[in-house]
Short mmCIF file of C-alpha atoms in Angstrom, two decimals:
data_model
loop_
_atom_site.label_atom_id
_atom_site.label_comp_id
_atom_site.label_asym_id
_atom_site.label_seq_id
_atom_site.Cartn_x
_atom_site.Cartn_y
_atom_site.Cartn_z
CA UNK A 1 25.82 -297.67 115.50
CA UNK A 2 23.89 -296.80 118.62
CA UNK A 3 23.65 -293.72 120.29
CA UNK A 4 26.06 -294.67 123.00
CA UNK A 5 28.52 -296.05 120.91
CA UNK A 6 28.76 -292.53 118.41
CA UNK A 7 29.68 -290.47 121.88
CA UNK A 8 31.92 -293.10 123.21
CA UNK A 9 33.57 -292.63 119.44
CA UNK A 10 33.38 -289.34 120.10
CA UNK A 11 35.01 -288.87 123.54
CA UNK A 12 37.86 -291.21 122.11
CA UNK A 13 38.54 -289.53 119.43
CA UNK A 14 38.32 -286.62 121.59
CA UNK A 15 41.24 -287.66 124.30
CA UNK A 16 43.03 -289.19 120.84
CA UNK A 17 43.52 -285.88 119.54
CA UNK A 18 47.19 -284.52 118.77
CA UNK A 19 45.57 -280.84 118.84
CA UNK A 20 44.79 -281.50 122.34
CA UNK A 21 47.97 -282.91 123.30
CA UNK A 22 49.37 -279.64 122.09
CA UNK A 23 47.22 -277.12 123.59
CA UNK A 24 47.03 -279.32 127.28
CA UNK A 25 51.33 -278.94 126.47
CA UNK A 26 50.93 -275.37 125.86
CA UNK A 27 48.73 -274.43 128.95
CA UNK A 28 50.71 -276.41 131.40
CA UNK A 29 53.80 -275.12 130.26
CA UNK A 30 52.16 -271.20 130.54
CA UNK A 31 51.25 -272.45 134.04
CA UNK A 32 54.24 -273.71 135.37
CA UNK A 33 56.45 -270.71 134.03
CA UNK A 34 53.69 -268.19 136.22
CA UNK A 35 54.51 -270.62 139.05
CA UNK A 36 58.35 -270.21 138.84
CA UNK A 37 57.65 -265.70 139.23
CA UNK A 38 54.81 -265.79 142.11
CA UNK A 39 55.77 -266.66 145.28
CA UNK A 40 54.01 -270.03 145.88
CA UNK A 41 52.66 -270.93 149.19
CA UNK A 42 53.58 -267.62 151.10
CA UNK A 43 51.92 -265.31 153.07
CA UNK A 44 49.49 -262.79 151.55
CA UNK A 45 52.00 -260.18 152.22
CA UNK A 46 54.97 -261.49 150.47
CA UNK A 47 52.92 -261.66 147.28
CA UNK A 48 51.52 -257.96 147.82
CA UNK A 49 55.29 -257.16 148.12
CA UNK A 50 56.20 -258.64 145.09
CA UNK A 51 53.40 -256.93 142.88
CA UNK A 52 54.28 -253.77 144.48
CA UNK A 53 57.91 -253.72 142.73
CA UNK A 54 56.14 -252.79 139.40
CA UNK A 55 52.89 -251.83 140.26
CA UNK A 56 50.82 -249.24 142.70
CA UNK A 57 49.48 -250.28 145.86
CA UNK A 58 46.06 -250.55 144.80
CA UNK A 59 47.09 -252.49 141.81
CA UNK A 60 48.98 -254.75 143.98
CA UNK A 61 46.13 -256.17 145.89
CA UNK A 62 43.61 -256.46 143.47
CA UNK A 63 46.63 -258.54 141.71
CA UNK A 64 47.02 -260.54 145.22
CA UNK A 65 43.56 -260.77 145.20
CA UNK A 66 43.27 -262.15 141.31
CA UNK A 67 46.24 -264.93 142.37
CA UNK A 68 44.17 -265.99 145.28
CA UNK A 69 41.37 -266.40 143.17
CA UNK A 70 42.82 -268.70 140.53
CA UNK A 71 44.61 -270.51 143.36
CA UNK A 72 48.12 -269.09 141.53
CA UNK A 73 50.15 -268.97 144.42
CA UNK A 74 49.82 -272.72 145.35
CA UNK A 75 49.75 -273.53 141.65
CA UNK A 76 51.50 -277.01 141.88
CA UNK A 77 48.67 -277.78 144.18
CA UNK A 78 45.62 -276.51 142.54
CA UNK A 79 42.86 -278.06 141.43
CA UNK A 80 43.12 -277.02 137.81
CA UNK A 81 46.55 -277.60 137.53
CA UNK A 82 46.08 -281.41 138.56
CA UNK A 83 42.81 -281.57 136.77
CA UNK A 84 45.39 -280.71 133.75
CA UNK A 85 48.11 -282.78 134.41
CA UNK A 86 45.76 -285.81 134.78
CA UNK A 87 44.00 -284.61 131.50
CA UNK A 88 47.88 -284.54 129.98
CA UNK A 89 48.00 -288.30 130.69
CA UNK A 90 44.91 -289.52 129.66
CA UNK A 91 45.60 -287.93 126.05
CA UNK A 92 48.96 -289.84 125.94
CA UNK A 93 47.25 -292.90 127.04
CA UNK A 94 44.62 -292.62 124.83
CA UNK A 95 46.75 -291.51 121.54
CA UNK A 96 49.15 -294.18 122.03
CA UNK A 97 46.40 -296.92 122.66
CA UNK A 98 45.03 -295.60 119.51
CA UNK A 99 48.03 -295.55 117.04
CA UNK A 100 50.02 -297.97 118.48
CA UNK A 101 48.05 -301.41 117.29
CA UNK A 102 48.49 -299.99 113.88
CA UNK A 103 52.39 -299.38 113.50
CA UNK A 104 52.57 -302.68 115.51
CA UNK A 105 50.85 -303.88 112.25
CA UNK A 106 52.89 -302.65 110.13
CA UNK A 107 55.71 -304.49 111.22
CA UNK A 108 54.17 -307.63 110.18
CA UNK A 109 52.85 -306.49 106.85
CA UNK A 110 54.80 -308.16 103.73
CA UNK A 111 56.96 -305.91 101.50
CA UNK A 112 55.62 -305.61 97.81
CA UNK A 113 57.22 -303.57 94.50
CA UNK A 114 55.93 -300.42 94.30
CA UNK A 115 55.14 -298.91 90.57
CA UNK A 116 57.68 -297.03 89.05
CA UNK A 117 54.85 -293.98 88.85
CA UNK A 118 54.93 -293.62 92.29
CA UNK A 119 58.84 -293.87 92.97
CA UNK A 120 59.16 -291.51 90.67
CA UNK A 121 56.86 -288.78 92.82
CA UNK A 122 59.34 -289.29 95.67
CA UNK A 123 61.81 -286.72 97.00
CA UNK A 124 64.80 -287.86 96.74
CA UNK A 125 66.16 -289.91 93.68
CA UNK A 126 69.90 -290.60 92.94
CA UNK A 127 70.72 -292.52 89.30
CA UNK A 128 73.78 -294.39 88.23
CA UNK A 129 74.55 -294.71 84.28
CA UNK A 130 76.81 -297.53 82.49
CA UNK A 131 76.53 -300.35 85.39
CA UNK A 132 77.83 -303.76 85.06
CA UNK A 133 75.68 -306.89 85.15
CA UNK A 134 77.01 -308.25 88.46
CA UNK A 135 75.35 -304.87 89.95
CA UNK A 136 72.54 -306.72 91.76
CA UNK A 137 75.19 -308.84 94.05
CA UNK A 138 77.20 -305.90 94.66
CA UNK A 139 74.68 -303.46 95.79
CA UNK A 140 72.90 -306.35 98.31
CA UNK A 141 76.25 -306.45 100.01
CA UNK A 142 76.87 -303.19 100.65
CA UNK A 143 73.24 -302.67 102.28
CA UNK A 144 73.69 -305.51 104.19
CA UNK A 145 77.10 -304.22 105.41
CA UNK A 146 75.04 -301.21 106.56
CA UNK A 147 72.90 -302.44 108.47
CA UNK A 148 70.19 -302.56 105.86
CA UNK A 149 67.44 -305.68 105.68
CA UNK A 150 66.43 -305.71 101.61
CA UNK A 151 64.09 -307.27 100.07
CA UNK A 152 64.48 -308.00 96.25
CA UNK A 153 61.09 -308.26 93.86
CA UNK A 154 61.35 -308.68 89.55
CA UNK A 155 59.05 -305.97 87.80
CA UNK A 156 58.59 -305.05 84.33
CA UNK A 157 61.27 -302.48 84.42
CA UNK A 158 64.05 -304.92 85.47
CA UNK A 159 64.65 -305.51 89.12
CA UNK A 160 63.43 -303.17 92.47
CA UNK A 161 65.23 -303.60 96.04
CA UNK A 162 63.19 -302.48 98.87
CA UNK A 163 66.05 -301.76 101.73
CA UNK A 164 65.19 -300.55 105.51
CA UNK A 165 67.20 -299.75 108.59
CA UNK A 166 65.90 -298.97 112.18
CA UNK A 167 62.60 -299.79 111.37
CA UNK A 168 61.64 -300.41 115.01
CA UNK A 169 62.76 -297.05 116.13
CA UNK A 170 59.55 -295.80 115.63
CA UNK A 171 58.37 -297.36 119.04
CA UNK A 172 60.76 -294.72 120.50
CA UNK A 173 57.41 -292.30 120.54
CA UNK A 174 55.87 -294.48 122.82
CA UNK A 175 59.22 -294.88 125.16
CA UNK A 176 58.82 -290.66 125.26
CA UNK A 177 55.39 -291.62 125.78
CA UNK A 178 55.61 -293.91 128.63
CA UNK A 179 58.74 -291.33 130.22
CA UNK A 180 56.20 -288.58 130.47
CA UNK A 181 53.43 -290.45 131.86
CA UNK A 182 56.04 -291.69 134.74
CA UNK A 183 57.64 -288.00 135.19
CA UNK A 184 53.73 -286.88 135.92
CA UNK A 185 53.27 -289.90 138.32
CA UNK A 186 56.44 -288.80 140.40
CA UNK A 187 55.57 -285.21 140.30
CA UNK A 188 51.90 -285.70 141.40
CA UNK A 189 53.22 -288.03 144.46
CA UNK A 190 55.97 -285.26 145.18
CA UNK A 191 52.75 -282.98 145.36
CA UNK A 192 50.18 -285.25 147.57
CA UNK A 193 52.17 -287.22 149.44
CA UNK A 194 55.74 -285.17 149.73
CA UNK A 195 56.18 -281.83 151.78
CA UNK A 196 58.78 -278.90 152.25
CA UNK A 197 59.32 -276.50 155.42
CA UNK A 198 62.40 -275.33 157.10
CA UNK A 199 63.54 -275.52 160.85
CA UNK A 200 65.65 -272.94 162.68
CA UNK A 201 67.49 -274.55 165.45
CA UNK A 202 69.56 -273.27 168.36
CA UNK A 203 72.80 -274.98 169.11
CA UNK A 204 72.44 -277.32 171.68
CA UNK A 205 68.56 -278.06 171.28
CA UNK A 206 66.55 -280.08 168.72
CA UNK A 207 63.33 -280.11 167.35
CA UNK A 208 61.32 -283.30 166.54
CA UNK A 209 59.10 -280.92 163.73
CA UNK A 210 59.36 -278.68 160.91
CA UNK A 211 57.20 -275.65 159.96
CA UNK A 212 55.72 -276.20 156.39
CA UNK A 213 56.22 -273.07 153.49
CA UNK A 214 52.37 -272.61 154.33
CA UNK A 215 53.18 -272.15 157.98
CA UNK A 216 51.86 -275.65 159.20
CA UNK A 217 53.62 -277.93 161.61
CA UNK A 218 55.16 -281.15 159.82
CA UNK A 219 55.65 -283.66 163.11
CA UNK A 220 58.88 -285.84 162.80
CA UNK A 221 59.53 -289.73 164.52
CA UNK A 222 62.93 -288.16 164.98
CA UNK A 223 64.91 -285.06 166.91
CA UNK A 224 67.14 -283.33 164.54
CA UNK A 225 69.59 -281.71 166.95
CA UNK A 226 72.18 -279.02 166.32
CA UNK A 227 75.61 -279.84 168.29
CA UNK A 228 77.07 -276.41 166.61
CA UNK A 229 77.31 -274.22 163.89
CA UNK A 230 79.89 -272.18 162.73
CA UNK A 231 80.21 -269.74 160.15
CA UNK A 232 83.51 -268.54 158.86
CA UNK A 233 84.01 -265.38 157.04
CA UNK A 234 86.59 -264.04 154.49
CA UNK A 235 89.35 -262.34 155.99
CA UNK A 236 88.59 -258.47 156.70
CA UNK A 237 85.03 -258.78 155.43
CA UNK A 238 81.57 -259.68 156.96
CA UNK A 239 80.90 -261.68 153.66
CA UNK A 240 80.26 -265.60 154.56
CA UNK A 241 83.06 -268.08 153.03
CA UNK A 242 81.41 -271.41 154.01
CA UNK A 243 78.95 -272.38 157.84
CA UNK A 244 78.09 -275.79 158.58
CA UNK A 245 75.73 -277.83 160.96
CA UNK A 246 77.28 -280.46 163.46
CA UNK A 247 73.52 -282.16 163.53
CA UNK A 248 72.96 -285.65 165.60
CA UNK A 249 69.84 -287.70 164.14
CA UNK A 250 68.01 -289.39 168.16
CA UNK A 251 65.24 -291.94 167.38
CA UNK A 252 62.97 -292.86 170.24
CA UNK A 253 66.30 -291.05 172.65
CA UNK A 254 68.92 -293.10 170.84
CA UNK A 255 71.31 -291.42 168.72
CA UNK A 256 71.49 -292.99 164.96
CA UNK A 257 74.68 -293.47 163.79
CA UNK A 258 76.10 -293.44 160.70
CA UNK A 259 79.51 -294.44 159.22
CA UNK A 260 80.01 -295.43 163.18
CA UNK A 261 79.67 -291.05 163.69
CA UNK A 262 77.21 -289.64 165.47
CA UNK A 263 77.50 -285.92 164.18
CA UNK A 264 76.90 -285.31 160.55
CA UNK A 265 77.68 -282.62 158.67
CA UNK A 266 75.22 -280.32 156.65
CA UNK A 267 77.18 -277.47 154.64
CA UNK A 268 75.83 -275.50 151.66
CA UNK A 269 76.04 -278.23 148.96
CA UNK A 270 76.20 -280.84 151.15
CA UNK A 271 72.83 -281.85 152.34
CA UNK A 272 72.08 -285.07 154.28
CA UNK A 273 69.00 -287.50 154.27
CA UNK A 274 67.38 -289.78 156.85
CA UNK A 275 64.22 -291.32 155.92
CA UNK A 276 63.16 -290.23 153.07
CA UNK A 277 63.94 -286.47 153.92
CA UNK A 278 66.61 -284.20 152.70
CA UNK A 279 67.91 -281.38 155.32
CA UNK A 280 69.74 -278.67 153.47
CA UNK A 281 72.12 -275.97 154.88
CA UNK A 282 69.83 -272.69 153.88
CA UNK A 283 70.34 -269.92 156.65
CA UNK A 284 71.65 -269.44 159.72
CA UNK A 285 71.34 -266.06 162.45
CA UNK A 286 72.17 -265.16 165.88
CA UNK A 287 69.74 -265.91 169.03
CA UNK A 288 70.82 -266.07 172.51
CA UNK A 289 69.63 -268.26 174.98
CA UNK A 290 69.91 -268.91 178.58
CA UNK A 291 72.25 -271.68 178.22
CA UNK A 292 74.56 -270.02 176.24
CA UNK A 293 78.12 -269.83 177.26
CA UNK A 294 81.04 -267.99 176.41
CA UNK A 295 84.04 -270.16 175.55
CA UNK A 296 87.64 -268.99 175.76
CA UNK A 297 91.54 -270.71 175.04
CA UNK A 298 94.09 -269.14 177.88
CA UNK A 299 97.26 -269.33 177.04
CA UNK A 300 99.70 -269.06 180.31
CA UNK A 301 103.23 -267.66 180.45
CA UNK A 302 104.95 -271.88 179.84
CA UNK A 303 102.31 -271.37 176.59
CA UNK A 304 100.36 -274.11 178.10
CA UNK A 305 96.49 -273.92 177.05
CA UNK A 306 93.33 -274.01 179.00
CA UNK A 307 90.07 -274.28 178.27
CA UNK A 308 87.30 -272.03 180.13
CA UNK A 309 83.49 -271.55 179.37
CA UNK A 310 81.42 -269.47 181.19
CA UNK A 311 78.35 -267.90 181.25
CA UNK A 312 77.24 -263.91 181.28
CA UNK A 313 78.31 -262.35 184.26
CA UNK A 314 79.60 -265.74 185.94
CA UNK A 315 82.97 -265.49 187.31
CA UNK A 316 86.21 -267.55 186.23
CA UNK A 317 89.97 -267.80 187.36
CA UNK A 318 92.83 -266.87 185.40
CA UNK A 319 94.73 -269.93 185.69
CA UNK A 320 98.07 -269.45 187.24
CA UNK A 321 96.98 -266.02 188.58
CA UNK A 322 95.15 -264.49 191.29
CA UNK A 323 93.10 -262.56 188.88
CA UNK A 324 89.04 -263.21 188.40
CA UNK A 325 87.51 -262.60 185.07
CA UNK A 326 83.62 -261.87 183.85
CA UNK A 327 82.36 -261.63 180.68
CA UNK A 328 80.18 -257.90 181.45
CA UNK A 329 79.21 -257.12 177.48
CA UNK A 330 79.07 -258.88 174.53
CA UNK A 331 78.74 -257.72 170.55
CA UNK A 332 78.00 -260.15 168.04
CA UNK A 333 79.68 -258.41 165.34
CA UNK A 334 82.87 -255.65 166.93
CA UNK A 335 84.78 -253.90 164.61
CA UNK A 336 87.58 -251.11 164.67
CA UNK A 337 87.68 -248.31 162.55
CA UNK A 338 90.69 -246.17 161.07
CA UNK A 339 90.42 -244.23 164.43
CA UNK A 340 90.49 -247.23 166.23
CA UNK A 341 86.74 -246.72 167.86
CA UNK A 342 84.87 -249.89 168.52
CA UNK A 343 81.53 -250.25 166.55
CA UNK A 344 79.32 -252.34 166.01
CA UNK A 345 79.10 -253.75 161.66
CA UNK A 346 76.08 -256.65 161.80
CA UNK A 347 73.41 -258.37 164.25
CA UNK A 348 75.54 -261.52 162.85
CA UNK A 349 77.98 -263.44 165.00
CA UNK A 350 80.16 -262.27 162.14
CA UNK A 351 82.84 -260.86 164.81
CA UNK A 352 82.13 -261.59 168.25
CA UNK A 353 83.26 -259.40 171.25
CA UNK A 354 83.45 -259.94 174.22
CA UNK A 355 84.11 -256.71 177.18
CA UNK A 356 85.98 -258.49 180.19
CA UNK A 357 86.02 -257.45 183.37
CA UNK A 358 88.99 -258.13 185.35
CA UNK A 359 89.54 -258.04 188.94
CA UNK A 360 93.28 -258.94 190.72
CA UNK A 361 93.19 -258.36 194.34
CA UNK A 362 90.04 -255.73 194.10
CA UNK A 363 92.23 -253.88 191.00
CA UNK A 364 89.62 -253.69 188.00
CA UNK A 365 90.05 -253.30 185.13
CA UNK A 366 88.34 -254.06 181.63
CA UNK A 367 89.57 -254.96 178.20
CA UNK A 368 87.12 -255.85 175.02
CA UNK A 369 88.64 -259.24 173.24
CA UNK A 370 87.84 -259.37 169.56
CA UNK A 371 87.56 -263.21 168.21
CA UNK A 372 88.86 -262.00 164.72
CA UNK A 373 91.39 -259.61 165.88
CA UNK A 374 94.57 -261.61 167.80
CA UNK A 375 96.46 -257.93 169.12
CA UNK A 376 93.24 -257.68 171.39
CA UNK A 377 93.91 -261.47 173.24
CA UNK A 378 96.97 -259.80 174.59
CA UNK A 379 95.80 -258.86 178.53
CA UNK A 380 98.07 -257.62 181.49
CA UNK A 381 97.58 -261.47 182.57
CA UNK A 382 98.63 -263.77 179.87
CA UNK A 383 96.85 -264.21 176.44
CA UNK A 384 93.23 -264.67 176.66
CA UNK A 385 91.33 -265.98 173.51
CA UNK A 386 87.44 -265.52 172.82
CA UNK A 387 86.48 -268.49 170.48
CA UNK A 388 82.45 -268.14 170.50
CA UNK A 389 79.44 -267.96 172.30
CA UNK A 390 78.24 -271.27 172.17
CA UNK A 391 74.21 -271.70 172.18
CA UNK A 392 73.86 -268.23 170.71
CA UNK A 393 73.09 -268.96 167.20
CA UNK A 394 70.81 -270.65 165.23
CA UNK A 395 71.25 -272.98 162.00
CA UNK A 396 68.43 -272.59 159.12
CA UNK A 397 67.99 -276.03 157.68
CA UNK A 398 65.10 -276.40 154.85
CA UNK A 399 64.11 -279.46 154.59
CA UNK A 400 62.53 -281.57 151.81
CA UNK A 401 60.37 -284.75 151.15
CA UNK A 402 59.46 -286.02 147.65
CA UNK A 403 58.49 -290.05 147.12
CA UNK A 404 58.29 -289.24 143.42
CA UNK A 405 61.91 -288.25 142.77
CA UNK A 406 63.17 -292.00 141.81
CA UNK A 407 60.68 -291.40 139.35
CA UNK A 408 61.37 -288.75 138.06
CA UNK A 409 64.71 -289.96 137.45
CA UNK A 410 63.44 -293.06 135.50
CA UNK A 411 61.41 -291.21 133.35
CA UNK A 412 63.70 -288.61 132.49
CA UNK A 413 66.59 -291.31 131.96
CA UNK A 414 64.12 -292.73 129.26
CA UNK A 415 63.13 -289.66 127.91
CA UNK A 416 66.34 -288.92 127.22
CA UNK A 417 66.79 -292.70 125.47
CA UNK A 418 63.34 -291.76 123.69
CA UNK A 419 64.54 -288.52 122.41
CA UNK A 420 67.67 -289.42 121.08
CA UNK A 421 66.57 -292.39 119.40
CA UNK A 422 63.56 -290.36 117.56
CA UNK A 423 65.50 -287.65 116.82
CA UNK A 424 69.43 -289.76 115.45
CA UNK A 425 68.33 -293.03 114.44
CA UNK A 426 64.87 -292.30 112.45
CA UNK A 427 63.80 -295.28 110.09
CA UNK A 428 65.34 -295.17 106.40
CA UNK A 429 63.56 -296.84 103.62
CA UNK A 430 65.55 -297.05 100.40
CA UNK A 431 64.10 -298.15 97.12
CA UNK A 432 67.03 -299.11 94.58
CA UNK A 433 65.53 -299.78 90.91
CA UNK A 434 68.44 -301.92 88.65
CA UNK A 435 67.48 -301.87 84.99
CA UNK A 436 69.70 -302.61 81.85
CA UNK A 437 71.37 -299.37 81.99
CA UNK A 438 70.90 -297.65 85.01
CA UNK A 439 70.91 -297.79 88.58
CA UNK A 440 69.01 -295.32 90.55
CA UNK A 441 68.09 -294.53 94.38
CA UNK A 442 64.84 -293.27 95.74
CA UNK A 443 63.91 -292.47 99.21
CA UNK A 444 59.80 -291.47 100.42
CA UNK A 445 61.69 -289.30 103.07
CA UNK A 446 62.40 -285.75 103.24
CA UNK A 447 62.69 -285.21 106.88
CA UNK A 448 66.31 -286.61 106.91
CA UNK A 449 67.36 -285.78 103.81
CA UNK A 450 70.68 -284.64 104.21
CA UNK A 451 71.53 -288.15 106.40
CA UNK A 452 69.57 -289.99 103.46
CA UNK A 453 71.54 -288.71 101.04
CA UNK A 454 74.78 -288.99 102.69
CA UNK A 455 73.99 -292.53 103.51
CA UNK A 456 73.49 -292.91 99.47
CA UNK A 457 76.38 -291.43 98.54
CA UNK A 458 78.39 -293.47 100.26
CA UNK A 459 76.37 -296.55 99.21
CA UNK A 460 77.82 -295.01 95.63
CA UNK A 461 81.40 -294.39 96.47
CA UNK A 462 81.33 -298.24 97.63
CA UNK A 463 79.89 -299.49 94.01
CA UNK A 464 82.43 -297.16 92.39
CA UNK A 465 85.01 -298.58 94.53
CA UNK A 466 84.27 -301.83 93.23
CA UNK A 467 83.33 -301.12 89.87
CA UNK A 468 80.48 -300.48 88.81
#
């Protein structure tokens, strides 16, 4: 053997070790739990925050400074992680490529007797006294019933039956294999070619981008724009019961339709996907702009309603009256307390207030109209509802891109396949030895014992049931 071909020998068996399998298994795994408690791809002083909860401030950035250094707060994307994961591969590729010829082999090798020296060194071994003649025909039956393929061989010692079930089951390994090996293909194109950021939009704009977890721009071919939000709120409490984006998709200024709508809905839950990309309902906050507009319901003495928006300090009529309104103050979140003072609970449009300024033939007066509070709609000129401030808030959608996903999927649907079938339907090899006298079981197998042994004694209760 030449020089070249003892390292080549050497790097195989190398990559064809089940040692290295475990300790590449045991390292990745360590990694990917660190992953899942540092912040990944953050700002430096999100991670200094998070190592000053249990440790002092000095400590904290020489700990921020160690993570940097080993890359561990953008572990999914670090060089040493990949190197790993693609190191994780090769040694399944190179361990099944190894051992599979072999059991492939095996498959095709012909059955022989074994001697009765080395049955008798086996694990398991079951014996029947006092059997009749006819024993042979009976037990071949009953195997075969099970699912059993036999083969039957004379010896000296009288007659040995070599019976197997789910044989081919040991492939399973390499269907594990092969589900692995696809799970690591999906997550590496999730992590080169996929990307995750968040957008914050206002109602009544859209953005055509997305800012990435590391702060970059992500450029869309499509506006993602935000119709309206609403939040709604348990009753007497600032506590959020469900909020909602009213989002229209516009590609190249045409709005994209779907199920003949043009809004779609985005709740907590409920994402939605165009393209490829997922937009989840994540946050949501309060941010006034100049084309915000305060929108009201006016009910008039015949109970008739009326719309009205308006915008800060922009005068409206009070239908069916000579009285002018203008919205003069506004609180996103207004609340009353026991001695009925006004105050304001949250920076959250969780109750918003409007102060109204009324003016009837130069006779002013001003009343604050609470969206969550009805008594306050009441007004000396008919009953005056505050619905929102349209344009005021802002919906947090994260958003999400991973190609590798569908296979991910596929790999874990056959890992699951894999894993049951290695773990509930291992191969059982029977040896059944049928002398003058005696009938008696033996099985090479310890690993299954109690299903080995239930499967013989119930190979037994069916010879006792017909005689033995």
């Amino acid at each position: 053997m030449s020089k070249i071909d003892r390292w080549n020998e050497k790097i195989w068996n190398f990559f064809a070790s089940v040692d290295l399998a475990i300790a590449l298994f045991i390292i990745i795994s360590i990694g990917a739990a660190i992953g899942t408690i540092i912040p990944q791809q953050t700002d430096p002083e999100a991670i200094v925050r998070f190592f000053s909860k249990f440790l002092p401030p000095v400590s904290a950035m020489k700990a921020y400074e160690i993570v940097n250094l080993l890359d561990l707060n953008n572990l999914y994307h670090s060089w040493w992680f990949t190197f790993l994961l693609f190191m994780f591969a090769l040694n399944l590729i190179v361990c099944s490529t190894d051992r599979l010829p072999s059991l492939l082999k095996s498959f095709k090798t012909s059955s022989h007797p074994l001697p009765a020296q080395v049955l008798e060194k086996m694990p398991i071994k079951k014996k029947i006294d006092n059997i009749q003649p006819n024993i042979l025909d009976k037990i071949n039956g009953i195997l075969k019933n099970k699912g059993f393929s036999i083969h039957v061989f004379e010896t000296q010692e009288g007659i040995q039956i070599q019976a197997q079930k789910w044989s081919k089951t040991r492939l399973a390994v390499y269907l594990t294999h092969l589900s692995i090996l696809i799970i690591l293909v999906g997550t590496l194109m999730g992590t080169f070619w996929g990307f995750r950021g968040s957008m914050n939009i206002v109602e009544g704009t859209g953005l055509n981008f997305a800012i990435s977890d590391s702060g970059k721009a992500i450029p869309l071919d499509f506006e993602v724009r935000c119709d309206k939000f609403e939040a709604e709120y348990y009753e007497n409490s600032s506590i959020p019961k469900a909020y909602r984006s009213y989002i229209r998709i516009l590609e190249n200024g045409q709005v994209i339709k779907f199920d003949n709508k043009e809004n779609v809905i985005i709740e907590v839950n409920q994402p939605f996907s165009y393209k490829g990309i997922t937009f989840y309902q994540a946050s949501y906050g309060f941010q006034p702009s100049e084309h915000a507009e305060f929108r009201f319901t006016y009910f008039d003495k015949t109970g008739k309603e009326h719309k009205i928006n308006a915008r800060f300090e922009e005068k409206f009529n009070i239908p069916g009256t000579s009285a002018i309104a203008s919205v003069i103050d506004f609180s996103p979140a207004l609340g009353i307390d026991e001695q009925g003072k006004l105050f304001n609970m949250d920076t959250n449009m969780i109750n918003p207030a409007v102060l109204v300024q009324f003016d009837d033939k130069g006779k002013k007066t001003e009343q604050w109209i609470l969206t969550r509070i009805p008594e306050t709609w009441v007004t000396p000129y008919g009953k005056l509802k505050f619905n929102e401030l349209w344009g005021a808030q802002f919906t947090g959608l994260q958003i999400r891109k991973d190609p590798g996903i569908p296979l991910i999927y596929i790999g874990s649907i056959f890992l699951c396949i894999g894993l049951f079938i290695s773990l509930f339907l291992r191969p059982i090899t029977l040896f059944v030895t049928i002398s003058k006298d005696n009938l008696i079981f033996y099985c090479p197998s310890s690993k299954t014992s109690l299903i080995i042994e239930k499967q013989i004694n119930e190979i037994i209760n069916k010879l006792k049931g017909e005689n033995i």
